[in-house]
Amino acid sequence: MAASGGEAGGGASASGGGLKRRRRRRRLRIAGIAVVVLAGAAAGVGWAVYAKLSGNITADEAAAAELARYEKERPASQARGAQNVLLIGSDSRSGNGNSRYGHDSGTERSDTTILLHLAAGRDSATAVSLPRDLMVNVPGCHRPDGSLTKPAFAQFNSAFAAGGSACTIRTAEKLTSIRIDHHVVVDFEGFKEMVDALDGVEVCLREPVDDKDAELKLPAGRVTLDGEQALGYVRARKSLGDGSDTDRMNRQQRFLGALVNKVQSNGVLLNPVKLYPVLDAATSSLTTDPKLASLRGLYDLVRGLRSIPTERVQFLTVPRESYAGDANRDQLVQPDAGKLFARLRTDEPVTITAARRDPAGGTGNSGEARTPESPAPTFSGNTADEDICG
């Protein structure tokens, strides 16, 4: 896992007798709890299962201590009840089964970073991808050995290599002025196991794919990806789309939309036999801040998410363009990015318009759509309810 520290979360068992006990068990069976990006639910099937799943999650105590050290410089929350969660996909090769994806050099970077904003009324969720190649101001951060790095103007994903999740959070907060309330780190192996536990996730390819580096060979059309294929699909660059990281992020967003649809389907949420392996795989891959490091912690965060319609689960990439100093790096497009951050910071609605699709099923570059008649800025993106072949 990417972050250090480990503390098993706890749970509580129902007590009482007769009808009261049966009612409590019934309530537990239908209690939802999110454990995947944006959505999920847990069926409480007893103390042993609860404790097992809760204990799967790794508490990122080191990050909590580091963030407390810099509390005075962190932005304050501006919208009561809203929550901002930083989702970090680690490119570590050190975990079980991860070595096949490359040499473990002893460092790791955030392969994918998404800022997830949950509206105060829990009537919408907005996921904003932050490009790993975005040039940003990375603060001085403590390494695991206690040494301190120097502040630098560097790629966004270098923050994770410099100081883990705490450094990534501080960098994101300095970039957006948005308070990060929680964070979740997921590794390669956990992602694959979760997709397999769902019996795959369907995507749509307008052209066949044959990528030896990603170990990915797929036909055109609707395809159900298993865990191994899904990982190759969301990480591939050379054979899908235009080869850019932005295109890859948009493909990841569409995959997450399909994943949300799969998890929210009745066949998963209301079937404990199907749901348990999903929960087991998902929680085993997670490192979170201590407040989320239990089933109860996750439930408290997202208990209202089940009522969010899929058309209100939105995905977009922060408005960006090629960095003036290096065409292989990115920089924010202003004032578009500032407008987006301001709306998330104050919990104002974010409106998106359908992004351009590429032949591999991805989308074009995100940014503010120039619609003068619109009373609020409109950004390019997609929603979880879109037809994958639309």
mmCIF file of C-alpha atoms in Angstrom:
data_model
loop_
_atom_site.group_PDB
_atom_site.id
_atom_site.type_symbol
_atom_site.label_atom_id
_atom_site.label_comp_id
_atom_site.label_asym_id
_atom_site.label_seq_id
_atom_site.Cartn_x
_atom_site.Cartn_y
_atom_site.Cartn_z
ATOM 1 C CA MET A 1 0.000 0.000 0.000
ATOM 2 C CA ALA A 2 1.051 3.559 -0.568
ATOM 3 C CA ALA A 3 0.592 5.000 2.852
ATOM 4 C CA SER A 4 1.958 3.882 6.162
ATOM 5 C CA GLY A 5 0.257 3.020 9.413
ATOM 6 C CA GLY A 6 -2.260 0.343 10.203
ATOM 7 C CA GLU A 7 -5.185 0.376 12.580
ATOM 8 C CA ALA A 8 -8.084 -1.987 12.333
ATOM 9 C CA GLY A 9 -11.446 -0.312 12.523
ATOM 10 C CA GLY A 10 -14.168 -1.548 14.812
ATOM 11 C CA GLY A 11 -17.863 -2.228 14.669
ATOM 12 C CA ALA A 12 -20.822 -2.958 16.903
ATOM 13 C CA SER A 13 -23.029 -6.039 17.070
ATOM 14 C CA ALA A 14 -26.763 -5.963 17.529
ATOM 15 C CA SER A 15 -28.181 -7.107 20.855
ATOM 16 C CA GLY A 16 -31.664 -7.925 22.142
ATOM 17 C CA GLY A 17 -34.025 -10.798 21.631
ATOM 18 C CA GLY A 18 -36.777 -12.248 19.461
ATOM 19 C CA LEU A 19 -38.509 -9.893 17.046
ATOM 20 C CA LYS A 20 -36.243 -6.974 17.979
ATOM 21 C CA ARG A 21 -33.147 -8.981 17.025
ATOM 22 C CA ARG A 22 -34.686 -10.022 13.699
ATOM 23 C CA ARG A 23 -35.611 -6.415 12.914
ATOM 24 C CA ARG A 24 -32.081 -5.283 13.661
ATOM 25 C CA ARG A 25 -30.636 -7.946 11.407
ATOM 26 C CA ARG A 26 -33.037 -6.874 8.673
ATOM 27 C CA ARG A 27 -31.966 -3.257 9.048
ATOM 28 C CA LEU A 28 -28.324 -4.314 8.864
ATOM 29 C CA ARG A 29 -28.928 -6.301 5.681
ATOM 30 C CA ILE A 30 -30.223 -3.233 3.870
ATOM 31 C CA ALA A 31 -27.784 -0.680 5.320
ATOM 32 C CA GLY A 32 -25.675 0.849 2.554
ATOM 33 C CA ILE A 33 -21.989 1.748 2.799
ATOM 34 C CA ALA A 34 -19.778 3.071 0.016
ATOM 35 C CA VAL A 35 -16.477 1.309 -0.448
ATOM 36 C CA VAL A 36 -15.709 2.017 -4.080
ATOM 37 C CA VAL A 37 -15.064 5.338 -5.990
ATOM 38 C CA LEU A 38 -18.353 7.224 -5.601
ATOM 39 C CA ALA A 39 -20.717 4.396 -4.595
ATOM 40 C CA GLY A 40 -21.193 1.075 -2.907
ATOM 41 C CA ALA A 41 -23.118 -0.632 -0.151
ATOM 42 C CA ALA A 42 -22.589 -3.189 2.552
ATOM 43 C CA ALA A 43 -24.924 -5.855 3.868
ATOM 44 C CA GLY A 44 -24.338 -6.373 7.559
ATOM 45 C CA VAL A 45 -24.255 -10.130 8.002
ATOM 46 C CA GLY A 46 -22.999 -10.346 11.534
ATOM 47 C CA TRP A 47 -20.199 -9.209 13.768
ATOM 48 C CA ALA A 48 -17.561 -11.521 12.257
ATOM 49 C CA VAL A 49 -18.148 -10.212 8.730
ATOM 50 C CA TYR A 50 -18.309 -6.611 9.920
ATOM 51 C CA ALA A 51 -15.061 -6.958 11.849
ATOM 52 C CA LYS A 52 -13.359 -8.721 8.937
ATOM 53 C CA LEU A 53 -14.279 -6.063 6.397
ATOM 54 C CA SER A 54 -13.596 -3.198 8.761
ATOM 55 C CA GLY A 55 -10.224 -4.672 9.673
ATOM 56 C CA ASN A 56 -9.263 -4.878 5.996
ATOM 57 C CA ILE A 57 -8.876 -1.101 5.784
ATOM 58 C CA THR A 58 -5.491 0.429 6.589
ATOM 59 C CA ALA A 59 -5.551 3.653 8.601
ATOM 60 C CA ASP A 60 -3.131 6.289 7.318
ATOM 61 C CA GLU A 61 -1.969 7.479 10.738
ATOM 62 C CA ALA A 62 1.273 8.925 9.360
ATOM 63 C CA ALA A 63 -0.605 11.243 6.995
ATOM 64 C CA ALA A 64 -2.934 12.368 9.779
ATOM 65 C CA ALA A 65 0.036 13.313 11.953
ATOM 66 C CA GLU A 66 1.743 15.161 9.098
ATOM 67 C CA LEU A 67 -1.403 17.119 8.202
ATOM 68 C CA ALA A 68 -1.868 18.090 11.855
ATOM 69 C CA ARG A 69 1.644 19.543 11.781
ATOM 70 C CA TYR A 70 0.590 21.943 9.008
ATOM 71 C CA GLU A 71 -2.968 22.609 10.167
ATOM 72 C CA LYS A 72 -2.522 26.410 10.346
ATOM 73 C CA GLU A 73 -1.672 26.673 6.645
ATOM 74 C CA ARG A 74 -4.547 24.497 5.423
ATOM 75 C CA PRO A 75 -7.707 26.120 3.970
ATOM 76 C CA ALA A 76 -10.862 26.220 6.056
ATOM 77 C CA SER A 77 -14.070 24.497 4.951
ATOM 78 C CA GLN A 78 -16.486 26.977 3.374
ATOM 79 C CA ALA A 79 -19.601 24.854 2.876
ATOM 80 C CA ARG A 80 -21.185 23.223 5.892
ATOM 81 C CA GLY A 81 -22.097 19.602 5.244
ATOM 82 C CA ALA A 82 -20.226 19.270 1.937
ATOM 83 C CA GLN A 83 -17.340 16.807 1.796
ATOM 84 C CA ASN A 84 -14.209 16.746 -0.364
ATOM 85 C CA VAL A 85 -12.414 13.424 -0.729
ATOM 86 C CA LEU A 86 -9.084 12.965 -2.515
ATOM 87 C CA LEU A 87 -8.948 9.604 -4.302
ATOM 88 C CA ILE A 88 -5.386 8.501 -5.071
ATOM 89 C CA GLY A 89 -4.482 5.587 -7.323
ATOM 90 C CA SER A 90 -0.994 4.460 -6.339
ATOM 91 C CA ASP A 91 1.457 3.228 -8.972
ATOM 92 C CA SER A 92 3.358 1.211 -6.352
ATOM 93 C CA ARG A 93 4.631 -2.153 -7.603
ATOM 94 C CA SER A 94 5.481 -3.398 -4.133
ATOM 95 C CA GLY A 95 2.089 -4.897 -3.201
ATOM 96 C CA ASN A 96 0.963 -8.472 -3.814
ATOM 97 C CA GLY A 97 0.718 -9.093 -7.541
ATOM 98 C CA ASN A 98 1.830 -5.576 -8.475
ATOM 99 C CA SER A 99 5.432 -6.334 -9.510
ATOM 100 C CA ARG A 100 4.343 -7.409 -13.007
ATOM 101 C CA TYR A 101 3.499 -3.770 -13.805
ATOM 102 C CA GLY A 102 7.110 -2.623 -13.627
ATOM 103 C CA HIS A 103 10.216 -2.356 -11.494
ATOM 104 C CA ASP A 104 9.757 -1.140 -7.935
ATOM 105 C CA SER A 105 12.388 1.563 -7.616
ATOM 106 C CA GLY A 106 11.617 2.201 -3.983
ATOM 107 C CA THR A 107 9.465 5.243 -4.742
ATOM 108 C CA GLU A 108 5.941 5.610 -6.044
ATOM 109 C CA ARG A 109 3.819 8.300 -7.582
ATOM 110 C CA SER A 110 0.118 8.956 -7.760
ATOM 111 C CA ASP A 111 -0.879 7.382 -11.058
ATOM 112 C CA THR A 112 -4.397 8.796 -10.776
ATOM 113 C CA THR A 113 -5.750 11.548 -8.522
ATOM 114 C CA ILE A 114 -9.412 12.560 -8.351
ATOM 115 C CA LEU A 115 -10.989 15.262 -6.201
ATOM 116 C CA LEU A 116 -14.465 14.012 -5.308
ATOM 117 C CA HIS A 117 -16.919 16.675 -4.118
ATOM 118 C CA LEU A 118 -20.066 15.508 -2.345
ATOM 119 C CA ALA A 119 -22.701 18.244 -2.168
ATOM 120 C CA ALA A 120 -24.033 19.141 1.274
ATOM 121 C CA GLY A 121 -27.501 17.902 0.385
ATOM 122 C CA ARG A 122 -26.031 14.707 -1.083
ATOM 123 C CA ASP A 123 -27.943 15.392 -4.297
ATOM 124 C CA SER A 124 -24.857 15.381 -6.517
ATOM 125 C CA ALA A 125 -21.295 14.113 -6.695
ATOM 126 C CA THR A 126 -18.604 15.715 -8.856
ATOM 127 C CA ALA A 127 -15.318 13.936 -9.575
ATOM 128 C CA VAL A 128 -12.513 16.120 -10.935
ATOM 129 C CA SER A 129 -9.362 14.478 -12.311
ATOM 130 C CA LEU A 130 -6.102 16.273 -11.530
ATOM 131 C CA PRO A 131 -3.501 15.475 -14.230
ATOM 132 C CA ARG A 132 -0.365 13.802 -12.934
ATOM 133 C CA ASP A 133 1.724 15.959 -15.312
ATOM 134 C CA LEU A 134 0.174 19.233 -14.119
ATOM 135 C CA MET A 135 2.887 21.713 -13.090
ATOM 136 C CA VAL A 136 2.183 22.906 -9.543
ATOM 137 C CA ASN A 137 3.856 24.270 -6.438
ATOM 138 C CA VAL A 138 4.740 21.292 -4.240
ATOM 139 C CA PRO A 139 5.452 22.336 -0.630
ATOM 140 C CA GLY A 140 8.318 21.033 1.455
ATOM 141 C CA CYS A 141 7.226 17.651 2.798
ATOM 142 C CA HIS A 142 8.583 15.102 5.255
ATOM 143 C CA ARG A 143 9.822 11.836 3.796
ATOM 144 C CA PRO A 144 9.246 8.535 5.626
ATOM 145 C CA ASP A 145 12.782 8.793 7.056
ATOM 146 C CA GLY A 146 11.969 12.171 8.610
ATOM 147 C CA SER A 147 14.006 14.322 6.223
ATOM 148 C CA LEU A 148 12.365 17.368 4.668
ATOM 149 C CA THR A 149 12.150 18.017 0.920
ATOM 150 C CA LYS A 150 12.495 21.513 -0.491
ATOM 151 C CA PRO A 151 9.480 23.298 -1.990
ATOM 152 C CA ALA A 152 9.502 22.905 -5.779
ATOM 153 C CA PHE A 153 7.599 23.772 -8.920
ATOM 154 C CA ALA A 154 7.100 20.280 -10.304
ATOM 155 C CA GLN A 155 4.647 17.722 -11.679
ATOM 156 C CA PHE A 156 1.660 17.079 -9.446
ATOM 157 C CA ASN A 157 2.398 13.375 -8.993
ATOM 158 C CA SER A 158 5.871 14.109 -7.640
ATOM 159 C CA ALA A 159 4.200 15.169 -4.383
ATOM 160 C CA PHE A 160 3.268 11.567 -3.627
ATOM 161 C CA ALA A 161 6.843 10.436 -4.218
ATOM 162 C CA ALA A 162 8.147 13.249 -2.004
ATOM 163 C CA GLY A 163 5.881 12.803 0.990
ATOM 164 C CA GLY A 164 3.078 10.326 0.347
ATOM 165 C CA SER A 165 -0.608 11.096 0.691
ATOM 166 C CA ALA A 166 -0.116 14.001 3.112
ATOM 167 C CA CYS A 167 2.090 15.835 0.624
ATOM 168 C CA THR A 168 -0.398 15.157 -2.176
ATOM 169 C CA ILE A 169 -3.230 16.546 -0.039
ATOM 170 C CA ARG A 170 -1.276 19.684 0.858
ATOM 171 C CA THR A 171 -0.365 20.204 -2.804
ATOM 172 C CA ALA A 172 -4.006 19.797 -3.891
ATOM 173 C CA GLU A 173 -5.172 22.217 -1.211
ATOM 174 C CA LYS A 174 -2.616 24.848 -2.266
ATOM 175 C CA LEU A 175 -3.691 24.406 -5.880
ATOM 176 C CA THR A 176 -7.447 24.619 -5.282
ATOM 177 C CA SER A 177 -7.873 26.344 -1.880
ATOM 178 C CA ILE A 178 -10.343 23.519 -1.158
ATOM 179 C CA ARG A 179 -10.162 21.764 2.211
ATOM 180 C CA ILE A 180 -9.637 18.012 1.765
ATOM 181 C CA ASP A 181 -11.781 16.294 4.407
ATOM 182 C CA HIS A 182 -10.816 12.682 3.672
ATOM 183 C CA HIS A 183 -8.494 10.696 1.444
ATOM 184 C CA VAL A 184 -8.447 7.185 0.013
ATOM 185 C CA VAL A 185 -5.460 5.407 -1.584
ATOM 186 C CA VAL A 186 -6.105 2.367 -3.819
ATOM 187 C CA ASP A 187 -3.467 0.080 -5.369
ATOM 188 C CA PHE A 188 -3.413 -1.959 -8.597
ATOM 189 C CA GLU A 189 -4.225 -5.356 -7.132
ATOM 190 C CA GLY A 190 -7.228 -4.133 -5.163
ATOM 191 C CA PHE A 191 -8.666 -2.472 -8.262
ATOM 192 C CA LYS A 192 -8.452 -5.711 -10.252
ATOM 193 C CA GLU A 193 -9.987 -7.824 -7.494
ATOM 194 C CA MET A 194 -12.903 -5.437 -7.092
ATOM 195 C CA VAL A 195 -13.747 -5.552 -10.812
ATOM 196 C CA ASP A 196 -13.527 -9.355 -10.776
ATOM 197 C CA ALA A 197 -15.811 -9.477 -7.728
ATOM 198 C CA LEU A 198 -18.382 -7.542 -9.772
ATOM 199 C CA ASP A 199 -18.091 -10.145 -12.567
ATOM 200 C CA GLY A 200 -16.579 -7.479 -14.791
ATOM 201 C CA VAL A 201 -17.550 -4.013 -16.003
ATOM 202 C CA GLU A 202 -18.860 -3.230 -19.492
ATOM 203 C CA VAL A 203 -17.195 -0.626 -21.718
ATOM 204 C CA CYS A 204 -17.588 0.317 -25.359
ATOM 205 C CA LEU A 205 -14.771 0.352 -27.920
ATOM 206 C CA ARG A 206 -15.296 1.869 -31.345
ATOM 207 C CA GLU A 207 -12.131 0.215 -32.621
ATOM 208 C CA PRO A 208 -10.368 -3.022 -31.619
ATOM 209 C CA VAL A 209 -7.414 -2.738 -29.251
ATOM 210 C CA ASP A 210 -4.141 -4.671 -29.380
ATOM 211 C CA ASP A 211 -1.642 -3.315 -26.837
ATOM 212 C CA LYS A 212 1.185 -5.676 -25.917
ATOM 213 C CA ASP A 213 2.566 -3.360 -23.226
ATOM 214 C CA ALA A 214 -0.805 -3.247 -21.457
ATOM 215 C CA GLU A 215 -1.423 -6.954 -22.209
ATOM 216 C CA LEU A 216 -4.708 -5.858 -23.732
ATOM 217 C CA LYS A 217 -6.402 -7.351 -26.805
ATOM 218 C CA LEU A 218 -10.069 -6.464 -27.211
ATOM 219 C CA PRO A 219 -12.644 -6.413 -30.032
ATOM 220 C CA ALA A 220 -14.657 -3.369 -31.010
ATOM 221 C CA GLY A 221 -18.126 -2.873 -29.528
ATOM 222 C CA ARG A 222 -19.510 -3.617 -26.090
ATOM 223 C CA VAL A 223 -16.990 -5.558 -24.040
ATOM 224 C CA THR A 224 -17.145 -6.771 -20.439
ATOM 225 C CA LEU A 225 -13.686 -6.339 -18.918
ATOM 226 C CA ASP A 226 -12.361 -8.556 -16.137
ATOM 227 C CA GLY A 227 -10.034 -7.080 -13.518
ATOM 228 C CA GLU A 228 -6.825 -7.580 -15.481
ATOM 229 C CA GLN A 229 -8.327 -6.127 -18.653
ATOM 230 C CA ALA A 230 -9.887 -3.217 -16.768
ATOM 231 C CA LEU A 231 -6.533 -2.253 -15.285
ATOM 232 C CA GLY A 232 -4.929 -2.308 -18.721
ATOM 233 C CA TYR A 233 -7.832 -0.289 -20.133
ATOM 234 C CA VAL A 234 -7.639 2.542 -17.605
ATOM 235 C CA ARG A 235 -3.830 2.705 -17.649
ATOM 236 C CA ALA A 236 -3.007 2.229 -21.366
ATOM 237 C CA ARG A 237 -1.776 5.251 -23.307
ATOM 238 C CA LYS A 238 -0.123 4.124 -26.551
ATOM 239 C CA SER A 239 -2.963 2.126 -28.105
ATOM 240 C CA LEU A 240 -6.049 3.971 -26.890
ATOM 241 C CA GLY A 241 -7.093 7.468 -27.914
ATOM 242 C CA ASP A 242 -4.463 10.069 -28.774
ATOM 243 C CA GLY A 243 -1.879 8.809 -26.289
ATOM 244 C CA SER A 244 -2.235 11.770 -23.939
ATOM 245 C CA ASP A 245 -2.660 11.573 -20.192
ATOM 246 C CA THR A 246 -5.740 13.784 -20.498
ATOM 247 C CA ASP A 247 -7.350 11.281 -22.845
ATOM 248 C CA ARG A 248 -6.509 8.483 -20.422
ATOM 249 C CA MET A 249 -8.126 10.390 -17.533
ATOM 250 C CA ASN A 250 -11.305 10.834 -19.537
ATOM 251 C CA ARG A 251 -11.326 7.097 -20.265
ATOM 252 C CA GLN A 252 -10.903 6.417 -16.543
ATOM 253 C CA GLN A 253 -13.859 8.688 -15.829
ATOM 254 C CA ARG A 254 -16.110 6.794 -18.217
ATOM 255 C CA PHE A 255 -15.005 3.520 -16.688
ATOM 256 C CA LEU A 256 -15.827 4.822 -13.210
ATOM 257 C CA GLY A 257 -19.261 5.832 -14.477
ATOM 258 C CA ALA A 258 -19.827 2.287 -15.708
ATOM 259 C CA LEU A 259 -18.542 0.970 -12.380
ATOM 260 C CA VAL A 260 -21.001 3.147 -10.460
ATOM 261 C CA ASN A 261 -23.851 1.799 -12.582
ATOM 262 C CA LYS A 262 -22.758 -1.789 -11.940
ATOM 263 C CA VAL A 263 -22.403 -1.328 -8.180
ATOM 264 C CA GLN A 264 -25.730 0.485 -7.885
ATOM 265 C CA SER A 265 -27.604 -2.268 -9.710
ATOM 266 C CA ASN A 266 -29.993 -4.300 -7.581
ATOM 267 C CA GLY A 267 -28.202 -7.496 -8.476
ATOM 268 C CA VAL A 268 -25.213 -6.327 -6.421
ATOM 269 C CA LEU A 269 -26.563 -4.099 -3.672
ATOM 270 C CA LEU A 270 -29.426 -6.329 -2.617
ATOM 271 C CA ASN A 271 -27.623 -9.656 -2.864
ATOM 272 C CA PRO A 272 -25.280 -10.372 0.091
ATOM 273 C CA VAL A 273 -23.701 -13.300 -1.781
ATOM 274 C CA LYS A 274 -22.624 -10.955 -4.605
ATOM 275 C CA LEU A 275 -21.935 -7.987 -2.369
ATOM 276 C CA TYR A 276 -19.567 -9.553 0.154
ATOM 277 C CA PRO A 277 -16.707 -10.350 -2.276
ATOM 278 C CA VAL A 278 -16.973 -6.810 -3.684
ATOM 279 C CA LEU A 279 -16.676 -5.358 -0.191
ATOM 280 C CA ASP A 280 -13.864 -7.698 0.745
ATOM 281 C CA ALA A 281 -11.850 -6.836 -2.363
ATOM 282 C CA ALA A 282 -12.526 -3.101 -2.098
ATOM 283 C CA THR A 283 -11.719 -2.713 1.584
ATOM 284 C CA SER A 284 -8.563 -4.824 1.269
ATOM 285 C CA SER A 285 -7.171 -2.359 -1.264
ATOM 286 C CA LEU A 286 -7.833 0.797 0.757
ATOM 287 C CA THR A 287 -5.629 3.024 2.862
ATOM 288 C CA THR A 288 -7.662 5.922 4.280
ATOM 289 C CA ASP A 289 -7.506 8.673 6.842
ATOM 290 C CA PRO A 290 -8.236 7.292 10.334
ATOM 291 C CA LYS A 291 -11.815 8.633 10.388
ATOM 292 C CA LEU A 292 -12.696 6.528 7.340
ATOM 293 C CA ALA A 293 -10.745 3.417 8.337
ATOM 294 C CA SER A 294 -13.786 1.354 9.320
ATOM 295 C CA LEU A 295 -17.081 0.349 7.777
ATOM 296 C CA ARG A 296 -18.842 2.750 10.105
ATOM 297 C CA GLY A 297 -16.565 5.589 9.044
ATOM 298 C CA LEU A 298 -17.275 4.969 5.385
ATOM 299 C CA TYR A 299 -20.980 4.633 6.043
ATOM 300 C CA ASP A 300 -21.147 7.942 7.905
ATOM 301 C CA LEU A 301 -19.519 9.667 4.935
ATOM 302 C CA VAL A 302 -21.692 8.318 2.158
ATOM 303 C CA ARG A 303 -24.969 7.111 3.623
ATOM 304 C CA GLY A 304 -26.820 9.655 1.479
ATOM 305 C CA LEU A 305 -25.115 8.727 -1.777
ATOM 306 C CA ARG A 306 -27.530 5.931 -2.617
ATOM 307 C CA SER A 307 -30.199 8.521 -3.413
ATOM 308 C CA ILE A 308 -28.040 10.425 -5.923
ATOM 309 C CA PRO A 309 -29.337 9.692 -9.434
ATOM 310 C CA THR A 310 -26.628 8.568 -11.836
ATOM 311 C CA GLU A 311 -27.184 11.655 -14.006
ATOM 312 C CA ARG A 312 -25.993 13.715 -11.029
ATOM 313 C CA VAL A 313 -22.759 11.739 -10.662
ATOM 314 C CA GLN A 314 -20.433 13.838 -12.816
ATOM 315 C CA PHE A 315 -16.882 13.394 -14.090
ATOM 316 C CA LEU A 316 -14.551 15.966 -15.612
ATOM 317 C CA THR A 317 -10.884 16.911 -15.842
ATOM 318 C CA VAL A 318 -9.707 20.222 -14.451
ATOM 319 C CA PRO A 319 -9.354 22.702 -17.363
ATOM 320 C CA ARG A 320 -5.757 22.360 -18.555
ATOM 321 C CA GLU A 321 -3.507 22.972 -21.524
ATOM 322 C CA SER A 322 0.074 22.236 -22.508
ATOM 323 C CA TYR A 323 2.596 23.889 -20.206
ATOM 324 C CA ALA A 324 4.389 26.780 -21.879
ATOM 325 C CA GLY A 325 7.791 25.489 -20.794
ATOM 326 C CA ASP A 326 7.298 21.859 -21.863
ATOM 327 C CA ALA A 327 4.649 20.527 -24.234
ATOM 328 C CA ASN A 328 4.739 17.194 -22.377
ATOM 329 C CA ARG A 329 3.517 18.856 -19.171
ATOM 330 C CA ASP A 330 0.240 20.585 -18.297
ATOM 331 C CA GLN A 331 -0.822 23.878 -16.776
ATOM 332 C CA LEU A 332 -4.222 25.144 -15.640
ATOM 333 C CA VAL A 333 -6.419 27.108 -18.017
ATOM 334 C CA GLN A 334 -7.486 30.294 -16.268
ATOM 335 C CA PRO A 335 -9.924 31.676 -15.380
ATOM 336 C CA ASP A 336 -11.760 28.399 -16.112
ATOM 337 C CA ALA A 337 -9.975 26.332 -13.449
ATOM 338 C CA GLY A 338 -10.437 29.065 -10.868
ATOM 339 C CA LYS A 339 -14.176 29.173 -11.569
ATOM 340 C CA LEU A 340 -14.440 25.413 -11.130
ATOM 341 C CA PHE A 341 -12.502 25.408 -7.852
ATOM 342 C CA ALA A 342 -14.596 28.319 -6.536
ATOM 343 C CA ARG A 343 -17.858 26.478 -7.217
ATOM 344 C CA LEU A 344 -16.625 23.329 -5.507
ATOM 345 C CA ARG A 345 -15.240 25.335 -2.585
ATOM 346 C CA THR A 346 -18.584 27.032 -1.945
ATOM 347 C CA ASP A 347 -20.718 24.000 -2.880
ATOM 348 C CA GLU A 348 -22.328 25.661 -5.885
ATOM 349 C CA PRO A 349 -23.672 23.397 -8.657
ATOM 350 C CA VAL A 350 -21.246 22.402 -11.392
ATOM 351 C CA THR A 351 -22.851 22.082 -14.812
ATOM 352 C CA ILE A 352 -21.275 19.892 -17.464
ATOM 353 C CA THR A 353 -21.913 19.294 -21.139
ATOM 354 C CA ALA A 354 -21.134 16.076 -22.990
ATOM 355 C CA ALA A 355 -17.471 15.771 -23.901
ATOM 356 C CA ARG A 356 -16.234 14.755 -27.323
ATOM 357 C CA ARG A 357 -15.787 10.989 -27.683
ATOM 358 C CA ASP A 358 -12.704 9.370 -29.219
ATOM 359 C CA PRO A 359 -12.698 6.071 -31.164
ATOM 360 C CA ALA A 360 -11.493 4.091 -28.147
ATOM 361 C CA GLY A 361 -14.349 5.194 -25.936
ATOM 362 C CA GLY A 362 -12.635 8.105 -24.196
ATOM 363 C CA THR A 363 -13.519 11.778 -24.332
ATOM 364 C CA GLY A 364 -11.896 14.976 -25.473
ATOM 365 C CA ASN A 365 -10.169 17.572 -23.337
ATOM 366 C CA SER A 366 -12.248 19.032 -20.508
ATOM 367 C CA GLY A 367 -12.671 22.752 -20.135
ATOM 368 C CA GLU A 368 -15.290 25.452 -19.821
ATOM 369 C CA ALA A 369 -17.768 25.355 -22.676
ATOM 370 C CA ARG A 370 -18.328 28.787 -24.172
ATOM 371 C CA THR A 371 -22.078 29.140 -23.787
ATOM 372 C CA PRO A 372 -22.850 32.858 -23.239
ATOM 373 C CA GLU A 373 -26.536 32.142 -22.648
ATOM 374 C CA SER A 374 -25.712 29.941 -19.657
ATOM 375 C CA PRO A 375 -26.069 31.727 -16.263
ATOM 376 C CA ALA A 376 -23.161 29.686 -14.864
ATOM 377 C CA PRO A 377 -19.975 28.250 -16.347
ATOM 378 C CA THR A 378 -20.471 24.913 -18.078
ATOM 379 C CA PHE A 379 -17.636 22.393 -18.168
ATOM 380 C CA SER A 380 -16.918 19.525 -20.532
ATOM 381 C CA GLY A 381 -17.408 16.103 -18.953
ATOM 382 C CA ASN A 382 -19.742 13.151 -18.623
ATOM 383 C CA THR A 383 -22.170 11.544 -16.176
ATOM 384 C CA ALA A 384 -22.568 8.026 -14.840
ATOM 385 C CA ASP A 385 -25.894 7.505 -16.635
ATOM 386 C CA GLU A 386 -24.531 7.984 -20.148
ATOM 387 C CA ASP A 387 -24.837 5.084 -22.573
ATOM 388 C CA ILE A 388 -21.332 3.691 -22.885
ATOM 389 C CA CYS A 389 -21.804 3.357 -26.635
ATOM 390 C CA GLY A 390 -23.704 6.610 -27.019
#
